[in-house]
CSV table of C-alpha atoms in Angstrom, one decimal:
chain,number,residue,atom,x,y,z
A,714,UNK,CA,-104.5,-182.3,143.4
A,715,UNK,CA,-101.0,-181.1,143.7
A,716,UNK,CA,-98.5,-180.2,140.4
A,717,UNK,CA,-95.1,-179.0,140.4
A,718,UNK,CA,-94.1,-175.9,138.0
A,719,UNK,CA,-90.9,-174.3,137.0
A,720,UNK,CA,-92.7,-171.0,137.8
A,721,UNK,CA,-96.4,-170.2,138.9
A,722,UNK,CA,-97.7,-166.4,138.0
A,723,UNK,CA,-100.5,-165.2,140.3
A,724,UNK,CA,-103.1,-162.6,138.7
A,725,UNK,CA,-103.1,-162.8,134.5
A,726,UNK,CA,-104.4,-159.2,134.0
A,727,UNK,CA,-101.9,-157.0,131.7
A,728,UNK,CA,-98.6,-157.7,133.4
A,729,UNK,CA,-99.5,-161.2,134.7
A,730,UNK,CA,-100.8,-162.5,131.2
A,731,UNK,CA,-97.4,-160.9,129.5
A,732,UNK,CA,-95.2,-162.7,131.9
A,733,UNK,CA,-96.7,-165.8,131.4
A,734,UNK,CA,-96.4,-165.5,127.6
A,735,UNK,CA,-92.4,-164.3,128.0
A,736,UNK,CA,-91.8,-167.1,130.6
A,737,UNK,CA,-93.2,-169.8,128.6
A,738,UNK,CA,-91.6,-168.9,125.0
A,739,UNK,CA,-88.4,-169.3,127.3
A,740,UNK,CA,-89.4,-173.1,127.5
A,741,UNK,CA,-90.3,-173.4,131.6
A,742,UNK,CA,-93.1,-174.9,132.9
A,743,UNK,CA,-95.2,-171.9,133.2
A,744,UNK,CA,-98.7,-172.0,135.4
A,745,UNK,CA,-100.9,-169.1,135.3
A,746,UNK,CA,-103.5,-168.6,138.0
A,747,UNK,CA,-106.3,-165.7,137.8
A,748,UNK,CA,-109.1,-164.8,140.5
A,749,UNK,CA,-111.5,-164.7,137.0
A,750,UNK,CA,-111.9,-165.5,133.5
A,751,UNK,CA,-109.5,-164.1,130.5
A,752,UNK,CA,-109.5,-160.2,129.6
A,753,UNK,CA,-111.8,-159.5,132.6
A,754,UNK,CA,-113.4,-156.1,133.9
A,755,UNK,CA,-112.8,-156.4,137.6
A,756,UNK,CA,-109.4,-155.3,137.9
A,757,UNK,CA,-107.7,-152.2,135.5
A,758,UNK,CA,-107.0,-153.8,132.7
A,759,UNK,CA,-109.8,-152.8,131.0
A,760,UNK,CA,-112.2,-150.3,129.7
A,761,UNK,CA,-111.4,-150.7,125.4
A,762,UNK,CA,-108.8,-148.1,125.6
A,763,UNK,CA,-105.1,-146.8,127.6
A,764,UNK,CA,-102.8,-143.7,125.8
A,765,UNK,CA,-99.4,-144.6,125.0
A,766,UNK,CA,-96.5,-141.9,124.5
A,767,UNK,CA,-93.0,-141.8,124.8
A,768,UNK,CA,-92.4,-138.2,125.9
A,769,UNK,CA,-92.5,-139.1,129.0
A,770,UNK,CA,-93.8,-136.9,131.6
A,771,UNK,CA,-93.9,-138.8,134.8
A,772,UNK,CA,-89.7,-139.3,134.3
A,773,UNK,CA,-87.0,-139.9,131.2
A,774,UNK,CA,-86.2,-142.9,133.0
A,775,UNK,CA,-88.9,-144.7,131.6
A,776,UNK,CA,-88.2,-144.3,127.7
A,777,UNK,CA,-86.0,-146.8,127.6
A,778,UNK,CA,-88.9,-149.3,129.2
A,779,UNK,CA,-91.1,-147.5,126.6
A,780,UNK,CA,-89.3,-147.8,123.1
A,781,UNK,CA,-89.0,-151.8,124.0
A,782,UNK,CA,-92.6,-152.1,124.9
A,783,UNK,CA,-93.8,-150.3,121.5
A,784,UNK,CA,-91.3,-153.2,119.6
A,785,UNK,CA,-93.0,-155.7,121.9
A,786,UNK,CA,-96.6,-153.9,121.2
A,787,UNK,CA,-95.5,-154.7,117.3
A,788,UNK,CA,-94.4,-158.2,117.8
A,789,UNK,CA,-98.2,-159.1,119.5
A,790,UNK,CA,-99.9,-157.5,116.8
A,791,UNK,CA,-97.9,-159.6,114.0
A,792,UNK,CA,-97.7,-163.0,116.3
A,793,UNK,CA,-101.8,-163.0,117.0
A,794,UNK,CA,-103.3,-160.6,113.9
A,795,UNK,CA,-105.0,-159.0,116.6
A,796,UNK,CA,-105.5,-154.7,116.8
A,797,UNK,CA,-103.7,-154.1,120.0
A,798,UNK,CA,-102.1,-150.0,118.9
A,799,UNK,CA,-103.6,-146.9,117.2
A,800,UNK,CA,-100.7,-144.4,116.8
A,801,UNK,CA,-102.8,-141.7,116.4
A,802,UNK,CA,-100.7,-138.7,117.9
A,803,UNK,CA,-101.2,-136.9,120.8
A,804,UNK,CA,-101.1,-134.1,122.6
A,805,UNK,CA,-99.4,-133.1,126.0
A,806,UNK,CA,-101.4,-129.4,126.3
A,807,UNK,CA,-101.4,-126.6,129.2
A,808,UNK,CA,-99.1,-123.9,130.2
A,809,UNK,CA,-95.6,-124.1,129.8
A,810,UNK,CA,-94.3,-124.2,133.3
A,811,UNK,CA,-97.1,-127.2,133.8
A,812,UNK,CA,-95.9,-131.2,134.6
A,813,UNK,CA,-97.7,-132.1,131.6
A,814,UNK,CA,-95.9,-129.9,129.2
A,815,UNK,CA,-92.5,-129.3,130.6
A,816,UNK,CA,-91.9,-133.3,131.6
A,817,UNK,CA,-93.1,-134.2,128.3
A,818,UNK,CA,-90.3,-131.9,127.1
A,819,UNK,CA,-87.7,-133.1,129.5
A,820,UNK,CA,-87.9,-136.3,128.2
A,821,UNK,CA,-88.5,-135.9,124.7
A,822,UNK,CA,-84.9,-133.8,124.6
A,823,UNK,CA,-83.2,-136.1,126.6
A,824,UNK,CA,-84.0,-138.6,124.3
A,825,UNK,CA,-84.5,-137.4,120.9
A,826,UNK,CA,-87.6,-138.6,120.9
A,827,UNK,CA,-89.8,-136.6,117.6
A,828,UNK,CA,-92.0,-134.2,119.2
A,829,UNK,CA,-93.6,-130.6,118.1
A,830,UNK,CA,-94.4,-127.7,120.3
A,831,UNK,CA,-97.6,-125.9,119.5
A,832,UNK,CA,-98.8,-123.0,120.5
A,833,UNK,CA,-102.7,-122.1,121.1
A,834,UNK,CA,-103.6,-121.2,117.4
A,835,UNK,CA,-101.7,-123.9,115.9
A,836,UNK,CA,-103.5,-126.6,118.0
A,837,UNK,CA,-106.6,-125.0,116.9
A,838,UNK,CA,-105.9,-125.4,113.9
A,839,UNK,CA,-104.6,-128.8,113.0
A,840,UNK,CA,-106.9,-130.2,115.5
A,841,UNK,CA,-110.9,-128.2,115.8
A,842,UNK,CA,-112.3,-130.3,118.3
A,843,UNK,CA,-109.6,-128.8,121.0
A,844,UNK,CA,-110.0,-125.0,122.1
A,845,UNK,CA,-106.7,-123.8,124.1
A,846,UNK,CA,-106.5,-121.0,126.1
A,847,UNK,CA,-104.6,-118.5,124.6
A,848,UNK,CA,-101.8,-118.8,127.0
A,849,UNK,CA,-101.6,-122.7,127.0
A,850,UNK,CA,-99.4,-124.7,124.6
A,851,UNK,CA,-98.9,-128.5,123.2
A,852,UNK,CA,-96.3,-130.9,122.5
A,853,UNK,CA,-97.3,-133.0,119.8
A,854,UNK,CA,-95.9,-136.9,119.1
A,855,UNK,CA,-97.1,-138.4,116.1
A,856,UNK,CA,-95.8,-141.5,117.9
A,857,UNK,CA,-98.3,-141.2,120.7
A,858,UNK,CA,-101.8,-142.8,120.5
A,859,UNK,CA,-104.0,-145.6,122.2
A,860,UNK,CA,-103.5,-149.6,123.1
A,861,UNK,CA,-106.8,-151.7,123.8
A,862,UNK,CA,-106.3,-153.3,126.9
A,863,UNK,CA,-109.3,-156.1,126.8
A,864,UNK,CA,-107.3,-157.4,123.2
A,865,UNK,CA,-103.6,-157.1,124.4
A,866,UNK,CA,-104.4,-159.3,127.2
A,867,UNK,CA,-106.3,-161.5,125.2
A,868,UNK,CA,-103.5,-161.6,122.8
A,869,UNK,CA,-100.6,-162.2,125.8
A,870,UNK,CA,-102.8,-165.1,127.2
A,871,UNK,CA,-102.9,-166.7,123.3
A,872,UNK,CA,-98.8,-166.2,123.0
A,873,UNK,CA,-98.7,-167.8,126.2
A,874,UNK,CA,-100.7,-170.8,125.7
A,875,UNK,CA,-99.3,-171.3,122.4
A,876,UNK,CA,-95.9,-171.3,123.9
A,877,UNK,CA,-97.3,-174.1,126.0
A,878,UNK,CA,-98.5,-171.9,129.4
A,879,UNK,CA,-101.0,-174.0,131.5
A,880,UNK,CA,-103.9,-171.5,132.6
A,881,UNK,CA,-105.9,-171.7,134.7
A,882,UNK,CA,-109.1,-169.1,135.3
A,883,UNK,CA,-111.6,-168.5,137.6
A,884,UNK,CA,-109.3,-170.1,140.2
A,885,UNK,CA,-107.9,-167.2,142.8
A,886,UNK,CA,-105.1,-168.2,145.0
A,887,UNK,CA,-106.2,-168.7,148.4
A,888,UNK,CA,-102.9,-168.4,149.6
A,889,UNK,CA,-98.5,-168.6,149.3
A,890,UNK,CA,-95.3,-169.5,151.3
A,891,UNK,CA,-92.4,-170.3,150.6
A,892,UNK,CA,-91.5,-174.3,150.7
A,893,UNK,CA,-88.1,-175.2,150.5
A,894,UNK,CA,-86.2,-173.7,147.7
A,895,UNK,CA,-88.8,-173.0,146.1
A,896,UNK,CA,-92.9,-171.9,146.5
A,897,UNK,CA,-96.4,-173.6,147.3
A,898,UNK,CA,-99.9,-172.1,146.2
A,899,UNK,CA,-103.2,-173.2,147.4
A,900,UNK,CA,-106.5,-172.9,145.6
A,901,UNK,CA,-109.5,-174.4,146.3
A,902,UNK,CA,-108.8,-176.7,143.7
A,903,UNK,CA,-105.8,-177.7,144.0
A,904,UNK,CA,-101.9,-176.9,145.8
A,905,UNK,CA,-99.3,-176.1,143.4
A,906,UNK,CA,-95.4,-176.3,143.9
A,907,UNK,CA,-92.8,-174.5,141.9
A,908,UNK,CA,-89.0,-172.9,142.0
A,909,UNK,CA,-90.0,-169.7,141.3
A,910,UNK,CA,-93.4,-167.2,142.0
A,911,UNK,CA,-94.0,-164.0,140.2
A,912,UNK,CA,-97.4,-162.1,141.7
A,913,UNK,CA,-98.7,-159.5,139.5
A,914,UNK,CA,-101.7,-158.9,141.9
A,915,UNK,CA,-103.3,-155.4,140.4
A,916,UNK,CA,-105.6,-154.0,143.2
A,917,UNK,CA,-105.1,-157.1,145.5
A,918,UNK,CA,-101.5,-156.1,146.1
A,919,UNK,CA,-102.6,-155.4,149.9
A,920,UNK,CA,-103.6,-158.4,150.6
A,921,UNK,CA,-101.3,-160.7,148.9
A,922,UNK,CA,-98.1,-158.4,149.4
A,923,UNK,CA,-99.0,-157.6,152.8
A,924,UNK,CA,-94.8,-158.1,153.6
A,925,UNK,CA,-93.8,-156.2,150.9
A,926,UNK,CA,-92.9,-153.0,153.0
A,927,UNK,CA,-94.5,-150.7,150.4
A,928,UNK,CA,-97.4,-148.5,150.8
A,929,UNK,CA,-100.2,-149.6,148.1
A,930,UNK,CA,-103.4,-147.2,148.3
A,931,UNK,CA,-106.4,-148.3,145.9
A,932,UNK,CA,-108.5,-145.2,144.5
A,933,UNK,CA,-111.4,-145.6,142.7
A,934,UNK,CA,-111.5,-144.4,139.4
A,935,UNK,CA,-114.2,-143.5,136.5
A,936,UNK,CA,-114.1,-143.3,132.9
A,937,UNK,CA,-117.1,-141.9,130.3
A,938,UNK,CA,-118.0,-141.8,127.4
A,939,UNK,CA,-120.2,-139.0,125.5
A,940,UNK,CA,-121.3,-138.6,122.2
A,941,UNK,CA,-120.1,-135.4,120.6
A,942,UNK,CA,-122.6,-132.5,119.6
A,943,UNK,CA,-122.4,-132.8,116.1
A,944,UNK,CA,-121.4,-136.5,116.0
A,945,UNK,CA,-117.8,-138.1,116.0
A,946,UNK,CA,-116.9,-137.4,113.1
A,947,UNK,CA,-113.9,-135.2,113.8
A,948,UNK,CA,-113.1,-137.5,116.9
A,949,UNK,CA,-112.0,-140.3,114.4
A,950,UNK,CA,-108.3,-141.6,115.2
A,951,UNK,CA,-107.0,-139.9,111.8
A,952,UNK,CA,-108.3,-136.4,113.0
A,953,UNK,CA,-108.2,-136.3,117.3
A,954,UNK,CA,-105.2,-137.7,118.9
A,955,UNK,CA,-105.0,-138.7,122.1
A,956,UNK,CA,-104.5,-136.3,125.0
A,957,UNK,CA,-103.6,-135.6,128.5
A,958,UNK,CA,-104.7,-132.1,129.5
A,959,UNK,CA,-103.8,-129.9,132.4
A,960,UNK,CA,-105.4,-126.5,133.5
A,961,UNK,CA,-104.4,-123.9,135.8
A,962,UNK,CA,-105.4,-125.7,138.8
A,963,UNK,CA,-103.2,-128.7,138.0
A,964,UNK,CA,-106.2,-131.1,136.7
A,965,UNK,CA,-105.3,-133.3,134.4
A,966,UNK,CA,-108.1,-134.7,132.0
A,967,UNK,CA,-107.4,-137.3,129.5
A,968,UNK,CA,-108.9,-138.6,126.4
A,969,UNK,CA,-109.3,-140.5,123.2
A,970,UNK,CA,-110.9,-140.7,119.8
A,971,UNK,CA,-113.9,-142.1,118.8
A,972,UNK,CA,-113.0,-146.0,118.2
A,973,UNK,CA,-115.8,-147.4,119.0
A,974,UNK,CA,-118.3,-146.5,115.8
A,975,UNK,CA,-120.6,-143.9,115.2
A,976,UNK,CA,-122.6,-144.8,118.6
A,977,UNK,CA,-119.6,-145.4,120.8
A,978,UNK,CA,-118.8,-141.8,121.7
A,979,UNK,CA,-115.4,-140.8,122.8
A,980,UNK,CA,-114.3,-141.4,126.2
A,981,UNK,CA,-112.7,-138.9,128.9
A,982,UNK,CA,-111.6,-139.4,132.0
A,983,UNK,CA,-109.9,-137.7,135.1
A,984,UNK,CA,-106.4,-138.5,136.2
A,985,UNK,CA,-105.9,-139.1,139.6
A,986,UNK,CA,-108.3,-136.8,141.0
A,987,UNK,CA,-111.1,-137.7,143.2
A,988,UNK,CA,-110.0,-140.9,143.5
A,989,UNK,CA,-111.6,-142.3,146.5
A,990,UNK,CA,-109.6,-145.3,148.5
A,991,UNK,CA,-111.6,-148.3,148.4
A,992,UNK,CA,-110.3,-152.2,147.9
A,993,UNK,CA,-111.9,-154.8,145.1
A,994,UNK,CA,-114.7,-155.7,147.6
A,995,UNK,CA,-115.7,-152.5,148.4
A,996,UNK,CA,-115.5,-150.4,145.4
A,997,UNK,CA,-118.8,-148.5,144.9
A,998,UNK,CA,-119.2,-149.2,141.2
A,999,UNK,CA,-122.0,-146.6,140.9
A,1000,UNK,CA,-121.4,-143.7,138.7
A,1001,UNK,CA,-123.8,-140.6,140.4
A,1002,UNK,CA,-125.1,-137.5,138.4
A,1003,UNK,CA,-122.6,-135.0,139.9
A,1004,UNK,CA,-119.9,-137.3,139.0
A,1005,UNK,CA,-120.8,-136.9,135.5
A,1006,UNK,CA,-121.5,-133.4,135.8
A,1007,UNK,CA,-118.5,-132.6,136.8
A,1008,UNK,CA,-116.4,-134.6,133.9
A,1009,UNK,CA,-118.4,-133.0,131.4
A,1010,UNK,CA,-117.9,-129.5,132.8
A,1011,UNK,CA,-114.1,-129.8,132.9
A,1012,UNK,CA,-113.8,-131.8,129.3
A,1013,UNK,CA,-115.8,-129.0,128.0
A,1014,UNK,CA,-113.5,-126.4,129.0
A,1015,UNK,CA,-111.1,-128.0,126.4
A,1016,UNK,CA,-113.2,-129.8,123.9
A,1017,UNK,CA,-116.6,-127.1,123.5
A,1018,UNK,CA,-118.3,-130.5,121.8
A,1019,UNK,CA,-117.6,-133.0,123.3
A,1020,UNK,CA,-119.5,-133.0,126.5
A,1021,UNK,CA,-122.7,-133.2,124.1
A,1022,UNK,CA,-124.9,-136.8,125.4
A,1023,UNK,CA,-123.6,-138.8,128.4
A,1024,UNK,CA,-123.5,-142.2,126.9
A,1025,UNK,CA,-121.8,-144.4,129.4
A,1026,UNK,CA,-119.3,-145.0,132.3
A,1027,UNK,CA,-117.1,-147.3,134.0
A,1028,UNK,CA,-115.1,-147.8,137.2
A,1029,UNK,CA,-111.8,-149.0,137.4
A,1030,UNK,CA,-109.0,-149.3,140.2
A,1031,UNK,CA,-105.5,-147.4,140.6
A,1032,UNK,CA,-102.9,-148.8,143.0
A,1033,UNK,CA,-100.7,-146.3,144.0
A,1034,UNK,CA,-97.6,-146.3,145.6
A,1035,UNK,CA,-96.7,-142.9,147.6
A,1036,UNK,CA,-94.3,-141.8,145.0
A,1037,UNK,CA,-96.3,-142.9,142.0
A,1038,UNK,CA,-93.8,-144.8,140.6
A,1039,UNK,CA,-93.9,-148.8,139.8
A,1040,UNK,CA,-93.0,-151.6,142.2
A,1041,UNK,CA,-90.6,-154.2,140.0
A,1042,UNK,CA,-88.3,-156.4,141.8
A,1043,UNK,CA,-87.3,-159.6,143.5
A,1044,UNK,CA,-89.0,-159.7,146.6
A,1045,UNK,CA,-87.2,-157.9,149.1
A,1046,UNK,CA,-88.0,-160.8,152.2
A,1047,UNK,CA,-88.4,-163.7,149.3
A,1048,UNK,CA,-85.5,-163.1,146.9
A,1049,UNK,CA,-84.8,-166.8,146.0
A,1050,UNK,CA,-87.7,-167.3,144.9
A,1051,UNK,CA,-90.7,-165.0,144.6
A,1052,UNK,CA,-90.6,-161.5,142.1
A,1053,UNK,CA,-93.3,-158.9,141.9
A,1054,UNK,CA,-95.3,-156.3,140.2
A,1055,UNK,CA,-97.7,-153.8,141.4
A,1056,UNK,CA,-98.4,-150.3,142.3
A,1057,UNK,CA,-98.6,-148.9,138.6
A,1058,UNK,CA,-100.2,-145.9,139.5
A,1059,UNK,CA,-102.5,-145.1,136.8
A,1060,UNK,CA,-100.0,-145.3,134.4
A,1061,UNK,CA,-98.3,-149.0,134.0
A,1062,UNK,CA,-100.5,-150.2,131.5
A,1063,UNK,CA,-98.3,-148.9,128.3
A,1064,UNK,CA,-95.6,-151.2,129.7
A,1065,UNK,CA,-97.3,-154.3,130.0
A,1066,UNK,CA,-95.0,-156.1,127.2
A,1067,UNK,CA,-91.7,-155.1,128.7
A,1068,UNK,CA,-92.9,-155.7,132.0
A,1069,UNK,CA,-93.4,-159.4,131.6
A,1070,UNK,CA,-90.0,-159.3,129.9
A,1071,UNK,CA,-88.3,-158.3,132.8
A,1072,UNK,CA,-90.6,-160.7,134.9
A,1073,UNK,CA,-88.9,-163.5,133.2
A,1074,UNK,CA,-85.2,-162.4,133.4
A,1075,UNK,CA,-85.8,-161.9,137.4
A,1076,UNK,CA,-87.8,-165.2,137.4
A,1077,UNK,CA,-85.3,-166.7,136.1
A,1078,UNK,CA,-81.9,-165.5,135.7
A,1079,UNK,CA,-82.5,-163.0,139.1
A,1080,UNK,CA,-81.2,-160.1,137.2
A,1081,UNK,CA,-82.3,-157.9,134.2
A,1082,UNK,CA,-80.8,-155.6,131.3
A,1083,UNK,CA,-83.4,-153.3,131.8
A,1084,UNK,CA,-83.1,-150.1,134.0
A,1085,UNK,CA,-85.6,-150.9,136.5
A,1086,UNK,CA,-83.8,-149.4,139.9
A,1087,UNK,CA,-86.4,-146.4,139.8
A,1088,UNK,CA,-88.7,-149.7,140.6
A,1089,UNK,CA,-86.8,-151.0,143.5
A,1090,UNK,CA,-89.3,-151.3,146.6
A,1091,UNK,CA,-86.5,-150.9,149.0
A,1092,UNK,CA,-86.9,-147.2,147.8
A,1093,UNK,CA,-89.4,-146.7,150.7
A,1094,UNK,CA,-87.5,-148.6,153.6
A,1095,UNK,CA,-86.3,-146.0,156.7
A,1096,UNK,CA,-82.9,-145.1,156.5
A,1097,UNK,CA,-80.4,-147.0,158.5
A,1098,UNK,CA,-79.2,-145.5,162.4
């Protein structure tokens, strides 16, 4: 079997499944290939919950990227009737001097953005279930809160199709080239032609970007859930926000409310720590005992009762790039034809929307509006002698 596309998107997890959707609603022949079926669990989109926030610790540059995607985050939830955001609020908490607090604050002044600073007592009190150290502080943004990654794939994919997207699942690429002036894919079912490739491989990007030139590590990652002592009532979303926590020794925790019913717990997780290198065939998706001891000992440093009953857990994969920051771009050794994205670092996943926005204009049009040199995998290439 052998088709011809006007563009071919390899990998349909959160940035794969919102370029397909943007690229078809432009009108192009759009095929979509993934490894597995729709809204899977192999990959990192997944796990029933991601924070989203606009203060922006990890740089202002990315606010701009961040007030589209919350318009774009609107526009899914209207175009499908689907519960993709919970703007709950939440809270960037530890000392002032710490990343968490003072980058938040960097970019929340640079922008404007609406944002409170809080000091121990007051976090006490507008939120019990959160126990500061007196010396710590929060900033606050209303406008914060969580995104379910399982639905806002699932709602990309349906844009997509209904735009007219072909896609096709369970069906991993094999492998690419370029052919011509444009691309060729083989599958096991098929070879596929096309002017224009955009890969959006996740944890694969190793293996299918193996020319990119960029430095991709994989880390395992866990996330847990525990049922509060006391029950989750005051974890509901309109009394715990959401939360990214870190202590003196520069250990960041994160959490969520309760979303999940009275049995669900609430979840908590590390960020990037302990995160073991591994690829998507070797991932050990055990969770051991002192992996969960040691999550519930740090969470209940801040939250006294949360730690309570260990209900669940659930690995998941970072790709990380050695600055932390995304990989966006035309690709450097392919730029007629190919565009990529990968290495989202444990943090991409709030983007998803305007991501596969500007998949399209490079697909497309080779350029974008959107500030996205920070993203520029030439960023890593030796200087010049």
């Amino acid at each position: 079997m052998s088709r011809t596309y006007d563009v071919i998107v390899l990998g349909l997890g959160g940035m794969g499944s919102s370029a397909a959707w943007h690229l078809a609603e432009r009108g192009v022949r759009v095929l979509g290939l993934e490894k597995f079926g729709p809204a899977h669990n192999h990959g990192s989109s997944h796990g029933g919950s991601r924070i989203t926030r606009q203060s922006y610790f990890e740089g202002a540059e990315y606010v701009p990227l961040l007030l589209r995607a919350y318009e774009l985050y609107e526009r899914l939830e209207r175009d499908t009737g689907l519960d993709v955001a919970t703007l709950c609020g939440g809270l960037m908490a530890g000392r002032p001097d710490s990343r968490t607090v003072a980058g938040s604050l960097e970019s929340a002044r640079t922008w404007d953005l609406p944002h409170e600073l809080l000091d121990a007592r007051e976090i006490r009190r507008r939120f019990p279930t959160l126990n500061p150290a007196d010396d710590e502080i929060g900033l606050y943004e209303a406008r914060a809160g969580l995104l379910r990654p399982e639905t806002t794939v699932t709602a990309q994919l349906r844009l997509a199709e209904r735009a007219g997207a072909e896609l096709h699942f369970e069906e991993p690429a094999i492998r690419w080239a370029q052919d011509g002036d444009g691309v060729r894919v083989e599958t096991a079912q098929g070879t596929y032609t096309a002017g224009q490739l955009v890969i959006c491989p996740g944890a694969w990007a190793p293996r299918l970007l193996a020319d990119l030139g960029v430095q991709i590590t994989i880390e395992r990652q866990i996330m847990y859930w525990f049922q509060p002592t006391g029950g989750v009532g005051p974890y509901l979303p309109e009394r715990h926000p959401v939360y990214i926590w870190e202590d003196s020794a520069d250990i960041q925790v994160y959490g969520f409310p309760a979303i999940d019913g009275p049995d669900g717990g609430a979840k908590v997780a590390f960020f990037r720590k302990n995160g073991a290198p591994c690829t998507p065939e070797t991932i050990d998706r055990t969770v051991y005992e002192h992996e969960i001891d040691a999550m519930a000992a740090q969470a209940g440093r801040h939250l006294p009762t949360l730690p309570g009953k260990f209900l669940r857990a659930a690995t998941c994969m970072y790709s990380t790039t050695d600055d932390e920051h995304f990989v966006i771009a035309r690709h450097p050794s392919h730029a007629d034809s190919v565009t990529v994205a990968c290495g989202f670092s444990g943090h991409g996943f709030k983007f998803v929307p305007v991501v596969g926005e500007i998949l399209a204009d490079l697909a497309l049009r080779g350029a974008t509006e959107h500030p996205i040199s920070l993203f520029d995998p030439r960023r890593f290439a030796p200087p010049p002698v």
